[in-house]
Amino acid sequence: MSEKIIIEGGYELEGEVRISGAKNATVALIPATVLASSVVTIYDVPDISDVEALSDILRSLNVEVNRQKDHLIIDPSKIKNIDLVQDNVTKLRASYYFMGALLGRFKKVKIKMPGGCFLGPRPIDLHLKGFKALGAEVKLDDDGIYEISANELLGTNIYLDFPSVGATINIMMAAIFANGRTVIENSAKEPEIVDLAIMLNKMGAKVRGAGTDEIIIDGVSSLGGCFHEIIPDRIEAGTYIVIAAACAKKMKITNIIPHHLEGLISKLEDANVAMELGDDSITIVGNKEIKAIKIKTQPYPGFATDLQSLLGAFLTQAKGVSMIEETIYPERFKYCEELNKMGANIKVKSPVCFIEGVSQLKGTEVSATDLRCGAALIIAGLLAKGTTTISNAYHIYRGYENIVEKLRNLNARIWEEK
Ligand code: EPU
């Protein structure tokens, strides 16, 4: 895939866009298939590079993976517990879900520390605390390779100091075959966790409470295959909603779960954006004067950290000074520097940034420093006068299916550099 996205800005968008399956659910569902002993078929799998990378990791474990249109057919019946120490593992952060999944399945996993987007420090102490509480021993060598093993995994109560999405998912998977009952207290409540619990239960697991702050897992002895359709991506939906609010006369976004977007919708209402909600769609009518607002990111159901950079780009068009407080990743403001290169007026005092509107953005060369920074730059590029060139576009392809094609269908002048 090409490395640059080029946008000629200033054109009004219009039309309809369908939201794909959720990236952050998919990246947990794929590793979870190693817990099954027969075929798992997952529908509405987004065509993004993170899915490719996780499928490659599965193949290196001798798991068969076939993609047919929007579904992945995964046959883990001949799986081998091979050490995951190659470069393909460190390429993306979600590879760490193989920690919990392989520990659960084989009671042993050897895996290199994952990479992923740089959003400031991203420790995994809570994941490890959970594995240890279940009876595992954790060793880390000088090359960043973890060896986690247990003679027996025993159900227990695990309290998370913070409702971490990753730790909740990893501990859930590690506990699936543990003896007895595991209770994760102060668990994360994100919809992607509920989706994973639904798939695991279809496979024969006994997981209750997903979506609340207490998840209860009663250990079972084996899991079978299943069919599962992924929930729509609330962050991709949020991205197109904000794009519509910023640049569209009228745009309909379909295949959404409105309930998952309440944090965003309420903030856009404050900003004076006109919206019509359907059962599984939302229509945005643009062109109103945008008001400055205050946002504070929080764990779900609060305002999602993954959407704050998008609002950052949008609020350059608001009247007055907006403020964003980032409580999940206090350093997630690299996008502001890039937006300022385009003529925005944003001052960062981590964990807060102040956005002074209204700015006429101007096209220039900018860099996607991470996935959601890339999405914010696309919004800015669509708003800007002239041509914007976004380098390191591979970050964007990690999480947005066919973004260039989807935007072209909405009348955007956008292309990938060949
Ligand atoms: N944290 C710890 N210790 C841990 C785990 C987390 O201190 O052991 C801290 C983190 O440093 C961070 C906070 O807890 O400050 C939240 O981390 P969390 O574990 O909840 O996030 P994550 O699992 O690493 C997922 C998504 C992110 C999303 C966050 C928050 C996936 C693959 N990633 O990350 O998505 O921002 O939850 O909702 O699901 C993205 O899609 O762009 C993205 C970065």
CSV table of C-alpha atoms and ligand atoms in Angstrom, one decimal:
chain,number,residue,atom,x,y,z
A,1,MET,CA,0.0,0.0,0.0
A,2,SER,CA,1.2,3.5,-0.7
A,3,GLU,CA,2.7,5.6,2.0
A,4,LYS,CA,1.1,9.0,1.3
A,5,ILE,CA,-2.4,10.3,1.2
A,6,ILE,CA,-3.0,13.5,-0.8
A,7,ILE,CA,-6.1,15.7,-0.4
A,8,GLU,CA,-7.3,18.7,-2.3
A,9,GLY,CA,-9.4,20.5,0.3
A,10,GLY,CA,-12.3,22.9,0.4
A,11,TYR,CA,-14.9,20.8,-1.3
A,12,GLU,CA,-18.3,20.0,0.2
A,13,LEU,CA,-19.0,16.3,0.9
A,14,GLU,CA,-22.3,14.6,0.4
A,15,GLY,CA,-23.8,11.1,0.3
A,16,GLU,CA,-23.9,7.9,2.3
A,17,VAL,CA,-21.1,5.7,3.9
A,18,ARG,CA,-21.3,2.3,5.5
A,19,ILE,CA,-19.3,1.6,8.6
A,20,SER,CA,-17.1,-1.5,8.7
A,21,GLY,CA,-16.7,-4.1,11.5
A,22,ALA,CA,-14.9,-2.8,14.6
A,23,LYS,CA,-11.1,-2.9,14.5
A,24,ASN,CA,-10.7,-3.0,18.2
A,25,ALA,CA,-13.1,-5.9,18.5
A,26,THR,CA,-11.5,-7.8,15.5
A,27,VAL,CA,-8.0,-7.5,17.0
A,28,ALA,CA,-9.2,-9.4,20.1
A,29,LEU,CA,-11.5,-11.8,18.3
A,30,ILE,CA,-8.8,-13.1,16.0
A,31,PRO,CA,-6.3,-14.1,18.8
A,32,ALA,CA,-9.3,-15.5,20.8
A,33,THR,CA,-9.8,-18.2,18.0
A,34,VAL,CA,-6.7,-20.1,19.3
A,35,LEU,CA,-8.9,-21.1,22.3
A,36,ALA,CA,-11.2,-23.1,20.0
A,37,SER,CA,-10.6,-26.6,18.8
A,38,SER,CA,-12.6,-26.3,15.6
A,39,VAL,CA,-13.4,-23.7,12.9
A,40,VAL,CA,-14.4,-20.2,13.8
A,41,THR,CA,-16.0,-18.0,11.1
A,42,ILE,CA,-16.0,-14.2,11.7
A,43,TYR,CA,-18.2,-11.9,9.5
A,44,ASP,CA,-17.7,-8.3,8.6
A,45,VAL,CA,-14.0,-8.4,9.2
A,46,PRO,CA,-12.5,-5.0,8.1
A,47,ASP,CA,-9.9,-5.1,5.4
A,48,ILE,CA,-7.2,-3.3,7.4
A,49,SER,CA,-3.5,-4.1,7.8
A,50,ASP,CA,-3.9,-5.0,11.5
A,51,VAL,CA,-6.1,-7.9,10.4
A,52,GLU,CA,-3.4,-9.0,7.9
A,53,ALA,CA,-0.8,-8.9,10.6
A,54,LEU,CA,-2.8,-10.9,13.1
A,55,SER,CA,-3.7,-13.5,10.5
A,56,ASP,CA,0.0,-13.9,9.7
A,57,ILE,CA,0.7,-14.5,13.4
A,58,LEU,CA,-2.0,-17.2,13.4
A,59,ARG,CA,-0.5,-18.8,10.4
A,60,SER,CA,2.9,-18.9,12.2
A,61,LEU,CA,1.1,-21.0,14.9
A,62,ASN,CA,0.0,-23.5,12.2
A,63,VAL,CA,-3.6,-22.1,12.2
A,64,GLU,CA,-5.3,-22.1,8.8
A,65,VAL,CA,-6.7,-18.6,7.9
A,66,ASN,CA,-8.7,-17.9,4.8
A,67,ARG,CA,-10.4,-14.7,3.8
A,68,GLN,CA,-13.6,-14.9,1.7
A,69,LYS,CA,-15.0,-11.4,1.0
A,70,ASP,CA,-15.8,-9.9,4.4
A,71,HIS,CA,-15.3,-13.1,6.4
A,72,LEU,CA,-12.4,-14.9,7.9
A,73,ILE,CA,-12.5,-18.7,8.3
A,74,ILE,CA,-10.0,-19.7,11.0
A,75,ASP,CA,-9.2,-23.4,11.6
A,76,PRO,CA,-7.1,-23.7,14.8
A,77,SER,CA,-7.4,-27.6,15.0
A,78,LYS,CA,-3.7,-28.2,14.2
A,79,ILE,CA,-2.4,-25.3,16.3
A,80,LYS,CA,1.2,-25.5,17.7
A,81,ASN,CA,2.4,-23.3,20.5
A,82,ILE,CA,5.3,-21.8,18.7
A,83,ASP,CA,7.3,-18.9,20.3
A,84,LEU,CA,6.1,-15.5,19.0
A,85,VAL,CA,9.3,-13.6,18.7
A,86,GLN,CA,9.4,-12.6,15.1
A,87,ASP,CA,9.1,-9.0,13.8
A,88,ASN,CA,5.5,-9.5,12.7
A,89,VAL,CA,4.6,-9.7,16.4
A,90,THR,CA,6.1,-6.4,17.5
A,91,LYS,CA,4.6,-4.6,14.5
A,92,LEU,CA,1.2,-4.1,16.3
A,93,ARG,CA,0.2,-3.7,19.8
A,94,ALA,CA,-2.9,-6.0,19.6
A,95,SER,CA,-0.5,-9.0,19.2
A,96,TYR,CA,-0.3,-9.0,23.0
A,97,TYR,CA,-3.8,-10.6,23.1
A,98,PHE,CA,-1.9,-13.8,22.1
A,99,MET,CA,-0.5,-13.6,25.7
A,100,GLY,CA,-3.8,-14.3,27.4
A,101,ALA,CA,-5.1,-16.5,24.6
A,102,LEU,CA,-2.1,-18.9,24.4
A,103,LEU,CA,-1.6,-18.9,28.1
A,104,GLY,CA,-5.2,-19.9,28.5
A,105,ARG,CA,-5.0,-22.6,25.8
A,106,PHE,CA,-1.5,-24.1,26.6
A,107,LYS,CA,-0.7,-22.7,30.0
A,108,LYS,CA,2.5,-21.3,28.5
A,109,VAL,CA,3.4,-18.5,26.1
A,110,LYS,CA,6.6,-17.0,24.9
A,111,ILE,CA,6.1,-13.6,23.1
A,112,LYS,CA,8.0,-10.5,22.3
A,113,MET,CA,6.8,-7.1,23.6
A,114,PRO,CA,4.4,-5.6,21.1
A,115,GLY,CA,4.7,-2.2,19.3
A,116,GLY,CA,1.8,-0.2,17.9
A,117,CYS,CA,0.9,3.5,18.0
A,118,PHE,CA,3.0,5.8,20.2
A,119,LEU,CA,0.6,7.5,22.6
A,120,GLY,CA,3.1,7.9,25.5
A,121,PRO,CA,4.0,5.1,27.9
A,122,ARG,CA,1.8,2.0,27.6
A,123,PRO,CA,2.6,-0.4,30.4
A,124,ILE,CA,1.1,-3.9,30.7
A,125,ASP,CA,1.5,-4.3,34.5
A,126,LEU,CA,-2.3,-4.9,34.9
A,127,HIS,CA,-2.3,-7.7,32.3
A,128,LEU,CA,0.7,-9.3,34.1
A,129,LYS,CA,-0.9,-8.8,37.6
A,130,GLY,CA,-3.9,-10.7,36.3
A,131,PHE,CA,-1.9,-13.6,34.9
A,132,LYS,CA,0.1,-13.9,38.1
A,133,ALA,CA,-3.1,-13.9,40.2
A,134,LEU,CA,-4.3,-16.8,38.1
A,135,GLY,CA,-1.2,-18.7,39.1
A,136,ALA,CA,1.2,-18.0,36.3
A,137,GLU,CA,4.9,-17.1,36.5
A,138,VAL,CA,6.1,-14.2,34.4
A,139,LYS,CA,9.7,-13.8,33.2
A,140,LEU,CA,11.0,-11.0,31.0
A,141,ASP,CA,14.5,-11.3,29.3
A,142,ASP,CA,16.8,-8.5,28.0
A,143,ASP,CA,15.5,-8.8,24.5
A,144,GLY,CA,11.9,-7.9,25.6
A,145,ILE,CA,10.7,-11.5,25.4
A,146,TYR,CA,8.1,-12.6,27.9
A,147,GLU,CA,7.8,-16.2,29.1
A,148,ILE,CA,4.6,-16.7,31.0
A,149,SER,CA,3.7,-20.2,32.2
A,150,ALA,CA,1.7,-22.0,34.9
A,151,ASN,CA,1.3,-25.6,36.0
A,152,GLU,CA,-2.3,-24.9,36.6
A,153,LEU,CA,-4.5,-21.8,36.2
A,154,LEU,CA,-6.8,-21.2,39.2
A,155,GLY,CA,-9.8,-18.9,39.2
A,156,THR,CA,-9.6,-16.0,41.6
A,157,ASN,CA,-10.7,-12.4,42.2
A,158,ILE,CA,-8.7,-9.8,40.3
A,159,TYR,CA,-9.1,-6.1,40.9
A,160,LEU,CA,-7.9,-3.7,38.2
A,161,ASP,CA,-6.6,-0.4,39.5
A,162,PHE,CA,-7.8,1.1,36.2
A,163,PRO,CA,-10.4,-0.3,33.8
A,164,SER,CA,-7.9,-1.2,31.1
A,165,VAL,CA,-9.4,-2.6,27.9
A,166,GLY,CA,-6.3,-4.7,27.1
A,167,ALA,CA,-6.0,-6.1,30.6
A,168,THR,CA,-9.7,-7.0,30.8
A,169,ILE,CA,-9.5,-8.8,27.5
A,170,ASN,CA,-6.2,-10.6,28.2
A,171,ILE,CA,-7.3,-11.8,31.6
A,172,MET,CA,-10.7,-12.9,30.3
A,173,MET,CA,-9.0,-15.1,27.7
A,174,ALA,CA,-6.4,-16.5,30.1
A,175,ALA,CA,-9.2,-17.5,32.6
A,176,ILE,CA,-11.4,-19.4,30.1
A,177,PHE,CA,-10.0,-22.8,31.0
A,178,ALA,CA,-8.9,-21.9,34.6
A,179,ASN,CA,-10.2,-24.2,37.3
A,180,GLY,CA,-13.1,-22.5,39.1
A,181,ARG,CA,-14.4,-19.0,39.0
A,182,THR,CA,-12.5,-15.8,38.0
A,183,VAL,CA,-13.9,-12.4,38.8
A,184,ILE,CA,-12.5,-9.3,37.2
A,185,GLU,CA,-13.4,-6.3,39.3
A,186,ASN,CA,-13.3,-2.7,37.9
A,187,SER,CA,-13.2,-4.3,34.4
A,188,ALA,CA,-13.4,-2.1,31.3
A,189,LYS,CA,-16.9,-1.8,29.8
A,190,GLU,CA,-16.2,-1.1,26.2
A,191,PRO,CA,-18.6,-2.6,23.6
A,192,GLU,CA,-15.6,-4.5,22.0
A,193,ILE,CA,-15.3,-6.5,25.3
A,194,VAL,CA,-19.0,-7.4,25.1
A,195,ASP,CA,-18.5,-8.6,21.5
A,196,LEU,CA,-15.6,-10.8,22.6
A,197,ALA,CA,-17.6,-12.3,25.5
A,198,ILE,CA,-20.5,-13.0,23.1
A,199,MET,CA,-18.1,-14.8,20.7
A,200,LEU,CA,-16.4,-16.8,23.5
A,201,ASN,CA,-19.9,-17.8,24.9
A,202,LYS,CA,-20.9,-19.0,21.4
A,203,MET,CA,-17.8,-21.2,21.5
A,204,GLY,CA,-18.9,-22.7,24.8
A,205,ALA,CA,-17.3,-20.4,27.4
A,206,LYS,CA,-19.1,-19.2,30.5
A,207,VAL,CA,-18.6,-15.4,30.7
A,208,ARG,CA,-21.1,-13.1,32.4
A,209,GLY,CA,-21.1,-9.4,33.2
A,210,ALA,CA,-19.3,-8.1,30.1
A,211,GLY,CA,-20.2,-4.5,29.7
A,212,THR,CA,-20.4,-4.0,33.4
A,213,ASP,CA,-17.5,-3.4,35.9
A,214,GLU,CA,-17.5,-7.0,37.1
A,215,ILE,CA,-16.9,-9.9,34.7
A,216,ILE,CA,-17.3,-13.4,35.9
A,217,ILE,CA,-15.7,-16.3,34.1
A,218,ASP,CA,-16.5,-19.9,35.1
A,219,GLY,CA,-13.7,-22.2,33.7
A,220,VAL,CA,-14.7,-24.8,31.1
A,221,SER,CA,-12.6,-27.6,29.7
A,222,SER,CA,-12.8,-26.9,25.9
A,223,LEU,CA,-14.2,-24.6,23.3
A,224,GLY,CA,-15.7,-25.4,19.9
A,225,GLY,CA,-16.1,-23.4,16.7
A,226,CYS,CA,-18.8,-20.8,16.0
A,227,PHE,CA,-20.1,-18.1,13.6
A,228,HIS,CA,-19.8,-14.6,14.7
A,229,GLU,CA,-20.5,-11.2,13.2
A,230,ILE,CA,-18.5,-8.3,14.5
A,231,ILE,CA,-20.1,-5.1,15.8
A,232,PRO,CA,-19.8,-1.9,13.8
A,233,ASP,CA,-16.7,0.2,14.5
A,234,ARG,CA,-17.8,3.1,16.8
A,235,ILE,CA,-14.6,4.9,16.2
A,236,GLU,CA,-14.8,4.7,12.4
A,237,ALA,CA,-18.4,5.8,12.7
A,238,GLY,CA,-17.3,8.7,14.9
A,239,THR,CA,-14.7,9.6,12.4
A,240,TYR,CA,-17.2,9.9,9.5
A,241,ILE,CA,-19.7,11.7,11.8
A,242,VAL,CA,-17.0,14.4,12.5
A,243,ILE,CA,-16.0,14.5,8.9
A,244,ALA,CA,-19.7,15.1,8.0
A,245,ALA,CA,-20.1,17.8,10.7
A,246,ALA,CA,-16.9,19.5,9.4
A,247,CYS,CA,-17.3,19.2,5.6
A,248,ALA,CA,-20.7,17.9,4.5
A,249,LYS,CA,-23.9,19.5,3.3
A,250,LYS,CA,-25.7,16.3,4.2
A,251,MET,CA,-24.2,12.9,5.0
A,252,LYS,CA,-25.8,9.6,6.1
A,253,ILE,CA,-23.6,7.1,8.1
A,254,THR,CA,-25.1,3.6,8.1
A,255,ASN,CA,-24.4,0.4,10.0
A,256,ILE,CA,-23.9,2.1,13.4
A,257,ILE,CA,-25.1,1.3,16.9
A,258,PRO,CA,-26.2,4.8,18.1
A,259,HIS,CA,-26.0,3.8,21.8
A,260,HIS,CA,-22.2,3.3,21.4
A,261,LEU,CA,-21.8,6.9,20.2
A,262,GLU,CA,-23.7,8.7,22.9
A,263,GLY,CA,-20.5,10.5,24.3
A,264,LEU,CA,-19.7,11.9,20.9
A,265,ILE,CA,-23.3,12.8,19.9
A,266,SER,CA,-23.9,14.7,23.1
A,267,LYS,CA,-20.7,16.8,22.5
A,268,LEU,CA,-21.6,17.5,18.9
A,269,GLU,CA,-25.0,18.7,20.1
A,270,ASP,CA,-23.2,21.1,22.4
A,271,ALA,CA,-21.2,22.3,19.4
A,272,ASN,CA,-24.4,23.0,17.5
A,273,VAL,CA,-24.2,20.2,15.0
A,274,ALA,CA,-27.6,19.1,13.5
A,275,MET,CA,-28.1,15.3,13.6
A,276,GLU,CA,-31.0,12.9,12.8
A,277,LEU,CA,-30.7,9.6,14.5
A,278,GLY,CA,-32.1,6.4,13.0
A,279,ASP,CA,-32.1,2.9,14.4
A,280,ASP,CA,-28.8,2.0,12.8
A,281,SER,CA,-27.8,5.2,11.1
A,282,ILE,CA,-27.2,8.9,11.6
A,283,THR,CA,-27.6,11.8,9.2
A,284,ILE,CA,-25.6,14.9,9.8
A,285,VAL,CA,-26.6,18.2,8.3
A,286,GLY,CA,-23.6,20.6,8.2
A,287,ASN,CA,-23.1,24.3,7.5
A,288,LYS,CA,-24.2,25.6,10.9
A,289,GLU,CA,-22.0,27.9,13.0
A,290,ILE,CA,-19.9,25.6,15.3
A,291,LYS,CA,-19.6,26.5,19.0
A,292,ALA,CA,-16.5,26.0,21.1
A,293,ILE,CA,-16.9,23.1,23.6
A,294,LYS,CA,-15.0,21.4,26.5
A,295,ILE,CA,-14.2,17.7,26.3
A,296,LYS,CA,-12.8,15.2,28.8
A,297,THR,CA,-11.8,11.7,27.6
A,298,GLN,CA,-12.9,8.9,29.8
A,299,PRO,CA,-13.2,5.1,29.8
A,300,TYR,CA,-16.4,3.9,28.1
A,301,PRO,CA,-19.2,5.1,28.2
A,302,GLY,CA,-17.4,8.4,28.6
A,303,PHE,CA,-16.0,10.3,25.6
A,304,ALA,CA,-13.6,8.1,23.8
A,305,THR,CA,-9.9,9.0,23.7
A,306,ASP,CA,-9.7,7.6,20.1
A,307,LEU,CA,-12.0,10.4,19.0
A,308,GLN,CA,-10.3,13.4,20.6
A,309,SER,CA,-7.9,14.1,17.8
A,310,LEU,CA,-10.8,14.2,15.3
A,311,LEU,CA,-12.7,16.7,17.5
A,312,GLY,CA,-9.4,18.6,17.8
A,313,ALA,CA,-9.3,19.1,14.0
A,314,PHE,CA,-13.1,19.9,13.8
A,315,LEU,CA,-12.9,22.5,16.6
A,316,THR,CA,-10.4,24.6,14.7
A,317,GLN,CA,-13.6,25.7,12.9
A,318,ALA,CA,-15.5,26.6,16.1
A,319,LYS,CA,-16.2,30.1,17.3
A,320,GLY,CA,-14.2,30.6,20.6
A,321,VAL,CA,-11.7,28.5,22.5
A,322,SER,CA,-12.3,24.8,23.0
A,323,MET,CA,-10.6,22.7,25.5
A,324,ILE,CA,-9.8,18.9,25.4
A,325,GLU,CA,-8.6,17.1,28.5
A,326,GLU,CA,-7.0,13.7,27.9
A,327,THR,CA,-7.2,11.4,30.9
A,328,ILE,CA,-6.4,8.1,29.2
A,329,TYR,CA,-3.1,8.9,27.4
A,330,PRO,CA,-2.0,12.3,28.7
A,331,GLU,CA,0.5,12.7,25.9
A,332,ARG,CA,-1.8,12.0,23.0
A,333,PHE,CA,-1.5,15.4,21.4
A,334,LYS,CA,1.1,14.9,18.7
A,335,TYR,CA,-1.5,15.7,16.1
A,336,CYS,CA,-1.8,19.3,17.4
A,337,GLU,CA,1.7,20.1,16.1
A,338,GLU,CA,0.7,18.8,12.7
A,339,LEU,CA,-2.5,20.8,12.7
A,340,ASN,CA,-0.6,23.9,13.7
A,341,LYS,CA,1.6,23.4,10.6
A,342,MET,CA,-1.7,23.8,8.6
A,343,GLY,CA,-2.6,27.1,10.3
A,344,ALA,CA,-4.5,25.8,13.4
A,345,ASN,CA,-4.0,27.7,16.7
A,346,ILE,CA,-3.7,25.0,19.3
A,347,LYS,CA,-1.7,25.2,22.6
A,348,VAL,CA,-0.8,22.0,24.3
A,349,LYS,CA,-0.3,21.8,28.1
A,350,SER,CA,-0.6,18.1,28.6
A,351,PRO,CA,-3.0,16.6,29.7
A,352,VAL,CA,-5.0,19.6,28.2
A,353,CYS,CA,-5.0,21.4,24.9
A,354,PHE,CA,-6.7,24.6,24.0
A,355,ILE,CA,-8.0,25.1,20.4
A,356,GLU,CA,-8.6,28.7,19.3
A,357,GLY,CA,-11.0,28.9,16.3
A,358,VAL,CA,-11.8,29.9,13.7
A,359,SER,CA,-8.8,29.0,11.6
A,360,GLN,CA,-8.6,28.9,7.8
A,361,LEU,CA,-6.5,25.8,7.4
A,362,LYS,CA,-4.0,25.6,4.6
A,363,GLY,CA,-2.7,22.5,2.8
A,364,THR,CA,0.9,21.5,3.5
A,365,GLU,CA,3.0,18.4,4.2
A,366,VAL,CA,2.2,16.7,7.5
A,367,SER,CA,2.8,13.4,9.0
A,368,ALA,CA,0.4,10.8,10.6
A,369,THR,CA,2.2,10.1,13.8
A,370,ASP,CA,-0.4,7.5,14.8
A,371,LEU,CA,-3.7,6.1,13.6
A,372,ARG,CA,-6.0,8.7,15.0
A,373,CYS,CA,-3.6,11.6,14.3
A,374,GLY,CA,-3.8,10.4,10.7
A,375,ALA,CA,-7.6,10.6,10.8
A,376,ALA,CA,-7.5,14.1,12.2
A,377,LEU,CA,-5.2,15.2,9.4
A,378,ILE,CA,-7.6,13.8,6.9
A,379,ILE,CA,-10.4,16.0,8.4
A,380,ALA,CA,-8.0,19.0,8.4
A,381,GLY,CA,-7.0,18.2,4.8
A,382,LEU,CA,-10.6,18.1,3.7
A,383,LEU,CA,-11.2,21.5,5.3
A,384,ALA,CA,-8.0,23.2,4.1
A,385,LYS,CA,-7.4,25.4,1.2
A,386,GLY,CA,-5.0,23.8,-1.2
A,387,THR,CA,-3.2,20.4,-1.2
A,388,THR,CA,-2.4,18.4,1.9
A,389,THR,CA,0.1,15.6,1.8
A,390,ILE,CA,-0.1,13.1,4.7
A,391,SER,CA,3.0,10.9,5.0
A,392,ASN,CA,3.2,7.7,7.1
A,393,ALA,CA,-0.3,6.9,5.9
A,394,TYR,CA,0.4,3.2,6.8
A,395,HIS,CA,-0.8,4.2,10.3
A,396,ILE,CA,-4.2,5.1,8.8
A,397,TYR,CA,-4.5,1.8,6.8
A,398,ARG,CA,-4.0,-0.1,10.1
A,399,GLY,CA,-7.5,1.0,11.3
A,400,TYR,CA,-9.6,2.4,8.5
A,401,GLU,CA,-11.0,0.1,5.8
A,402,ASN,CA,-10.9,1.6,2.2
A,403,ILE,CA,-10.8,5.1,3.7
A,404,VAL,CA,-9.7,6.8,0.4
A,405,GLU,CA,-12.4,5.0,-1.6
A,406,LYS,CA,-15.1,5.7,0.9
A,407,LEU,CA,-14.2,9.4,0.9
A,408,ARG,CA,-14.0,9.6,-2.9
A,409,ASN,CA,-17.6,8.2,-3.0
A,410,LEU,CA,-18.6,11.1,-0.8
A,411,ASN,CA,-17.1,13.6,-3.4
A,412,ALA,CA,-13.8,14.1,-1.6
A,413,ARG,CA,-10.7,14.9,-3.8
A,414,ILE,CA,-8.4,12.4,-2.2
A,415,TRP,CA,-5.9,9.9,-3.5
A,416,GLU,CA,-3.1,7.6,-2.5
A,417,GLU,CA,0.4,8.3,-3.9
A,418,LYS,CA,1.5,5.5,-6.1
B,1,EPU,N1,-2.6,1.0,31.5
B,1,EPU,C1,-1.7,0.7,32.6
B,1,EPU,N2,-1.3,-0.6,32.8
B,1,EPU,C2,-1.8,-1.6,32.0
B,1,EPU,C3,-2.7,-1.3,31.0
B,1,EPU,C4,-3.1,0.0,30.8
B,1,EPU,O1,-1.2,1.6,33.3
B,1,EPU,O2,-1.4,-2.8,32.3
B,1,EPU,C5,-3.0,2.4,31.3
B,1,EPU,C6,-2.4,2.8,29.9
B,1,EPU,O3,-1.1,3.3,30.0
B,1,EPU,C7,-3.4,3.9,29.5
B,1,EPU,C8,-4.7,3.4,30.2
B,1,EPU,O4,-4.4,2.4,31.1
B,1,EPU,O5,-3.0,5.1,30.2
B,1,EPU,C9,-5.7,2.8,29.2
B,1,EPU,O6,-5.1,1.7,28.5
B,1,EPU,P1,-6.0,0.5,28.0
B,1,EPU,O7,-5.4,-0.8,28.5
B,1,EPU,O8,-7.5,0.7,28.4
B,1,EPU,O9,-5.9,0.6,26.5
B,1,EPU,P2,-5.4,-0.4,25.4
B,1,EPU,O10,-6.0,-1.7,25.7
B,1,EPU,O11,-3.9,-0.4,25.3
B,1,EPU,C10,-7.3,0.1,23.8
B,1,EPU,C11,-7.5,0.4,22.3
B,1,EPU,C12,-7.0,1.8,22.1
B,1,EPU,C13,-7.8,2.7,22.9
B,1,EPU,C14,-7.7,2.3,24.4
B,1,EPU,C15,-8.6,3.1,25.3
B,1,EPU,C16,-7.2,-1.7,21.2
B,1,EPU,C17,-6.3,-2.6,20.4
B,1,EPU,N3,-6.6,-0.5,21.5
B,1,EPU,O12,-6.0,0.2,24.1
B,1,EPU,O13,-7.2,2.1,20.7
B,1,EPU,O14,-7.3,4.0,22.8
B,1,EPU,O15,-8.1,0.9,24.5
B,1,EPU,O16,-9.9,3.1,24.9
B,1,EPU,O17,-8.3,-2.1,21.5
B,1,EPU,C18,-6.9,3.1,18.6
B,1,EPU,O18,-7.8,2.4,18.2
B,1,EPU,O19,-6.4,4.1,18.0
B,1,EPU,C19,-6.3,2.8,20.0
B,1,EPU,C20,-5.2,3.3,20.4
